[in-house]
Short mmCIF file of C-alpha atoms in Angstrom, two decimals:
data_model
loop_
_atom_site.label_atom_id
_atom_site.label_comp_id
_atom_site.label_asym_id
_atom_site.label_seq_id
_atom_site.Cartn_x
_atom_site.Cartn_y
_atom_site.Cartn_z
CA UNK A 210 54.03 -1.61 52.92
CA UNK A 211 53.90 -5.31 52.13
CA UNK A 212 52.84 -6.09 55.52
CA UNK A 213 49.56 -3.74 55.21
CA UNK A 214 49.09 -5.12 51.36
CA UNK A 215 49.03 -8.53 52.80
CA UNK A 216 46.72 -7.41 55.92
CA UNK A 217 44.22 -6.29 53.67
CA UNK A 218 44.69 -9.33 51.33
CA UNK A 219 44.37 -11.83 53.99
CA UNK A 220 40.53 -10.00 55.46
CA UNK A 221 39.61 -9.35 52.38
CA UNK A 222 40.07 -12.54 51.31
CA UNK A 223 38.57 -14.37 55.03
CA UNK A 224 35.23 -11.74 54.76
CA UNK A 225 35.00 -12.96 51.11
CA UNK A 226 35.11 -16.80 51.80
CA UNK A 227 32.86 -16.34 54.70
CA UNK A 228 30.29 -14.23 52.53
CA UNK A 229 30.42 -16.92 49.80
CA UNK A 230 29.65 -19.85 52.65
CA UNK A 231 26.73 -17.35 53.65
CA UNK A 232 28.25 -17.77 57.26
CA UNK A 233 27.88 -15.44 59.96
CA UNK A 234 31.41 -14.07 60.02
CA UNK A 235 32.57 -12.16 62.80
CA UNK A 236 34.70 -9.02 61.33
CA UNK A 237 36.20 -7.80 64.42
CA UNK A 238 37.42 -11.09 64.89
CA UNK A 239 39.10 -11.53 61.80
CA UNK A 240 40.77 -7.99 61.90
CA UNK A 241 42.32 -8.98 64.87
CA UNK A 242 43.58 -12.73 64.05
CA UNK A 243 45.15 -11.01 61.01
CA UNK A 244 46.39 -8.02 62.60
CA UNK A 245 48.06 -10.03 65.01
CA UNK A 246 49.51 -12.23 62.59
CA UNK A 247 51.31 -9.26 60.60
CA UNK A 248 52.71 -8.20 63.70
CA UNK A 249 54.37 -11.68 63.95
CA UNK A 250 55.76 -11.76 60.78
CA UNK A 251 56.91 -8.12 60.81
CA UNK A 252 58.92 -9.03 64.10
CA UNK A 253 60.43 -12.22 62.63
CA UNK A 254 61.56 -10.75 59.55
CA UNK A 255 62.80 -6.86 61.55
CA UNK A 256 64.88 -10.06 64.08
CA UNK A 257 65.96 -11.36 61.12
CA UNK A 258 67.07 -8.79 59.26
CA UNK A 259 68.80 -6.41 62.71
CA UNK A 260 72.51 -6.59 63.14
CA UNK A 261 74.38 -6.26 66.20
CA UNK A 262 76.03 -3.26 67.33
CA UNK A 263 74.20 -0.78 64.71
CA UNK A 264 71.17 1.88 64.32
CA UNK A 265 68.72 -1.00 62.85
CA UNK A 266 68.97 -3.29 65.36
CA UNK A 267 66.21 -1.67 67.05
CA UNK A 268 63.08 -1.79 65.10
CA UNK A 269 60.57 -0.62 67.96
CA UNK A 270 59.53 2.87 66.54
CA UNK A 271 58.90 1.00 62.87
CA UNK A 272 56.91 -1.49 64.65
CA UNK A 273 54.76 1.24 66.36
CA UNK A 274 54.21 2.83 63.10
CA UNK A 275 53.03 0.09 61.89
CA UNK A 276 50.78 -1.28 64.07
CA UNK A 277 49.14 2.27 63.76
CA UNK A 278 49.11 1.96 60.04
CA UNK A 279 47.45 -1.27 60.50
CA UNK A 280 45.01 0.63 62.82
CA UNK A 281 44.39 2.81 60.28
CA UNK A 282 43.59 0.13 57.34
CA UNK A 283 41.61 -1.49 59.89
CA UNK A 284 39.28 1.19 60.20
CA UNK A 285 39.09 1.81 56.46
CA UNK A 286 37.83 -2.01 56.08
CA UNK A 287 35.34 -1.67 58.79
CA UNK A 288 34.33 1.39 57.41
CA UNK A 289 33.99 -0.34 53.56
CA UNK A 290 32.71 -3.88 55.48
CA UNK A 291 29.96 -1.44 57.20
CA UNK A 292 28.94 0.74 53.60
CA UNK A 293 28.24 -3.01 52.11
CA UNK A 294 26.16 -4.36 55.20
CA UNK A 295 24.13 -0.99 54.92
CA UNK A 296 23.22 -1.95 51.13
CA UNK A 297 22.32 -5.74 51.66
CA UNK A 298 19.99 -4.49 54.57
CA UNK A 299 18.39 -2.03 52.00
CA UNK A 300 18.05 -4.64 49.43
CA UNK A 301 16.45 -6.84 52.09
CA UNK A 302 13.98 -3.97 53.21
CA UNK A 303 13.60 -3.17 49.38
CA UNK A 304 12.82 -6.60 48.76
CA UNK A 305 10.14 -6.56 51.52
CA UNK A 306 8.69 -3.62 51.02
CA UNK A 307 7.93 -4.49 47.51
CA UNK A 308 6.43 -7.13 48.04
CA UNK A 309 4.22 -6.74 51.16
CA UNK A 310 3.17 -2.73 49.58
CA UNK A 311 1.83 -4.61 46.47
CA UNK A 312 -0.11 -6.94 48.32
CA UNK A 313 -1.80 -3.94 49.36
CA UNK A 314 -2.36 -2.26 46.61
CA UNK A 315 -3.83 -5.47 44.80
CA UNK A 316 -6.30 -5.73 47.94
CA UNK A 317 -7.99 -2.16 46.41
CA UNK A 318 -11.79 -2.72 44.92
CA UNK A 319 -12.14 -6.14 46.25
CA UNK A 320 -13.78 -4.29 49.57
CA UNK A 321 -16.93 -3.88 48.00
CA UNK A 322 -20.02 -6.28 46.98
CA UNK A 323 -19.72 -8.73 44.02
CA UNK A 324 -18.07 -12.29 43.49
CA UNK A 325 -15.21 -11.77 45.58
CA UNK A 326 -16.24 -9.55 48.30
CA UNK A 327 -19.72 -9.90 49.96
CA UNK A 328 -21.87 -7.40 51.30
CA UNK A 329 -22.16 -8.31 55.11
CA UNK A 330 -20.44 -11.05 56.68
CA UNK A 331 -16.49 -11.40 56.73
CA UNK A 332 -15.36 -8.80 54.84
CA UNK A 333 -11.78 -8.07 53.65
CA UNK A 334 -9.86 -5.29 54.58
CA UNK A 335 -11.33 -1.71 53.62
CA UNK A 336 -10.04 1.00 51.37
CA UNK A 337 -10.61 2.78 54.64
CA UNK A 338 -7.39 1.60 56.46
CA UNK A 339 -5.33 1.22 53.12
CA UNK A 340 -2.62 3.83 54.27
CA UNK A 341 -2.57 2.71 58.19
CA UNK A 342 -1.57 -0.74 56.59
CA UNK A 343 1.11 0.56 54.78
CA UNK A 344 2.67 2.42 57.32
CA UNK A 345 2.51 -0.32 59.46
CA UNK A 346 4.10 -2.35 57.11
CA UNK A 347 6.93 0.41 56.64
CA UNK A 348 7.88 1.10 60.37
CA UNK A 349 7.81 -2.88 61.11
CA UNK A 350 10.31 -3.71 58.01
CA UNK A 351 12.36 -0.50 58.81
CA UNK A 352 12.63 -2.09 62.54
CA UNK A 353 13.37 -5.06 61.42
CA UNK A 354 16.26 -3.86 59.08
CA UNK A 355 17.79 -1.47 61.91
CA UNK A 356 17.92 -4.75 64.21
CA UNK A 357 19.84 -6.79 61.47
CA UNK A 358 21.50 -3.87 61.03
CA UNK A 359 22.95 -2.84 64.50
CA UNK A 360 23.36 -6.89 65.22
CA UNK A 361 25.76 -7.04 62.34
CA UNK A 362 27.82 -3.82 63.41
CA UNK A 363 28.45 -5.03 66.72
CA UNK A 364 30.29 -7.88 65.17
CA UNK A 365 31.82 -5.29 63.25
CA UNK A 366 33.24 -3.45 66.57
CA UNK A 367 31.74 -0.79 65.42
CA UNK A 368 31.62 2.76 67.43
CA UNK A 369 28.01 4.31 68.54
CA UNK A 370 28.58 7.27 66.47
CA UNK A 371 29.33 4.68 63.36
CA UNK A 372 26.35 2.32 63.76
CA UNK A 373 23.73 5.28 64.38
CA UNK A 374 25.06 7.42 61.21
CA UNK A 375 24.68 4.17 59.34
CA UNK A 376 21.09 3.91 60.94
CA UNK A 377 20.05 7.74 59.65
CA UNK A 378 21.64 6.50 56.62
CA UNK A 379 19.27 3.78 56.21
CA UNK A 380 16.17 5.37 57.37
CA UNK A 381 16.43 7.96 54.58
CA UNK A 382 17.15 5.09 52.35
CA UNK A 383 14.32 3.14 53.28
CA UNK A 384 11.94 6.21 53.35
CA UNK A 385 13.12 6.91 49.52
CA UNK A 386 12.17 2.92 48.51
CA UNK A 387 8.81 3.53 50.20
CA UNK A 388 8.09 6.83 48.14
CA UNK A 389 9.46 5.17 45.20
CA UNK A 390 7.22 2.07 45.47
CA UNK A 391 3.96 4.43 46.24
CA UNK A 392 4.43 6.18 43.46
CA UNK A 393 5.00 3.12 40.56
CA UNK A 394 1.95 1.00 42.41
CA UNK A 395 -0.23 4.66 42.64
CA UNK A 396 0.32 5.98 38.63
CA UNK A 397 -2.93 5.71 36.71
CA UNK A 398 -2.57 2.94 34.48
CA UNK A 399 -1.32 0.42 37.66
CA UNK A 400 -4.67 1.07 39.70
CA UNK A 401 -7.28 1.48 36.62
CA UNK A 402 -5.77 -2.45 35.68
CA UNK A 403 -5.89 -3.27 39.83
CA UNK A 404 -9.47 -1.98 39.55
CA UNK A 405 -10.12 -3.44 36.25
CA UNK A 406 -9.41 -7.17 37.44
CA UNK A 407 -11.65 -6.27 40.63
#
């Protein structure tokens, strides 16, 4: 038990330090390093502790349960280590989509003629392809998140199965921030103002 406590200390603690130093950590990496470290210090201190000649000088069937309880905890941190790297890439394609979907809704009304917007010549975008934009926006962010996403999970050791649940995961995220955003930049009052400062 204190050998898995201090397992799950010591990555917690290395995942941590490398978060805060906004380093690229690699988390498979550091699951092993400190798996393989409790190993050694569960041998020393089962060598340690056996005495000749009786029943606990053999420690071999405690040592395979435990390196399958460290299996175990090790899956349960990649699992936790993989629910937070889905929510910074939602934040990150939150973030984006925010900003870039306002951009486009502040380009509404300045298609037509007046002080901003001539009649012929270079024109700006139309009201015409307002949606196409946005969807293009959408899909190219989403892409971009899934690509951070599945780079990070391979450092993660993650299975196929894992990384695409956690991709479905984040599509119906993403598709939920996009909704969200259409509807706050589409209620009245934002586009009579947009069209107001037009």
């Amino acid at each position: 038990k204190l050998g898995i406590a201090g397992f799950d200390a010591a990555v917690s603690r290395t995942v941590k330090d490398g978060a805060q130093a906004n380093s690229q950590y690699d988390f498979a990496e550091i699951v092993e390093t400190e798996k393989k470290k409790a190993i050694t210090q569960f041998e020393e201190i089962a060598e340690q502790s056996s005495v000749l000649g009786t029943s606990w000088s053999q420690y071999t069937s405690q040592l395979r349960l435990f390196q399958r309880e460290l299996e175990k905890e090790s899956k349960r941190l990649r699992r936790d280590e993989m629910r937070l790297l889905a929510t910074r890439v939602e934040r990150w394609i939150k973030s984006h989509l925010d900003e870039a979907i306002s951009l486009e809704f502040n380009k509404l009304g300045s298609g037509r003629g007046g002080s901003r917007a001539p009649e012929s010549g270079s024109k700006p975008p139309s009201e015409n392809d307002h949606w196409d934009r946005v969807w293009n926006i959408f899909t190219e962010t989403v892409s971009q998140g899934e690509k951070r996403f599945v780079d990070r999970a391979k450092s993660f050791d993650a299975s196929n199965e894992e990384v695409e649940v956690g991709l479905w995961r984040l599509r119906r995220k993403a598709w939920s921030i996009l909704k969200a955003k259409i509807n706050e930049e589409a209620t009245e009052g934002n586009l009579g103002m947009k069209l107001r400062e037009k």
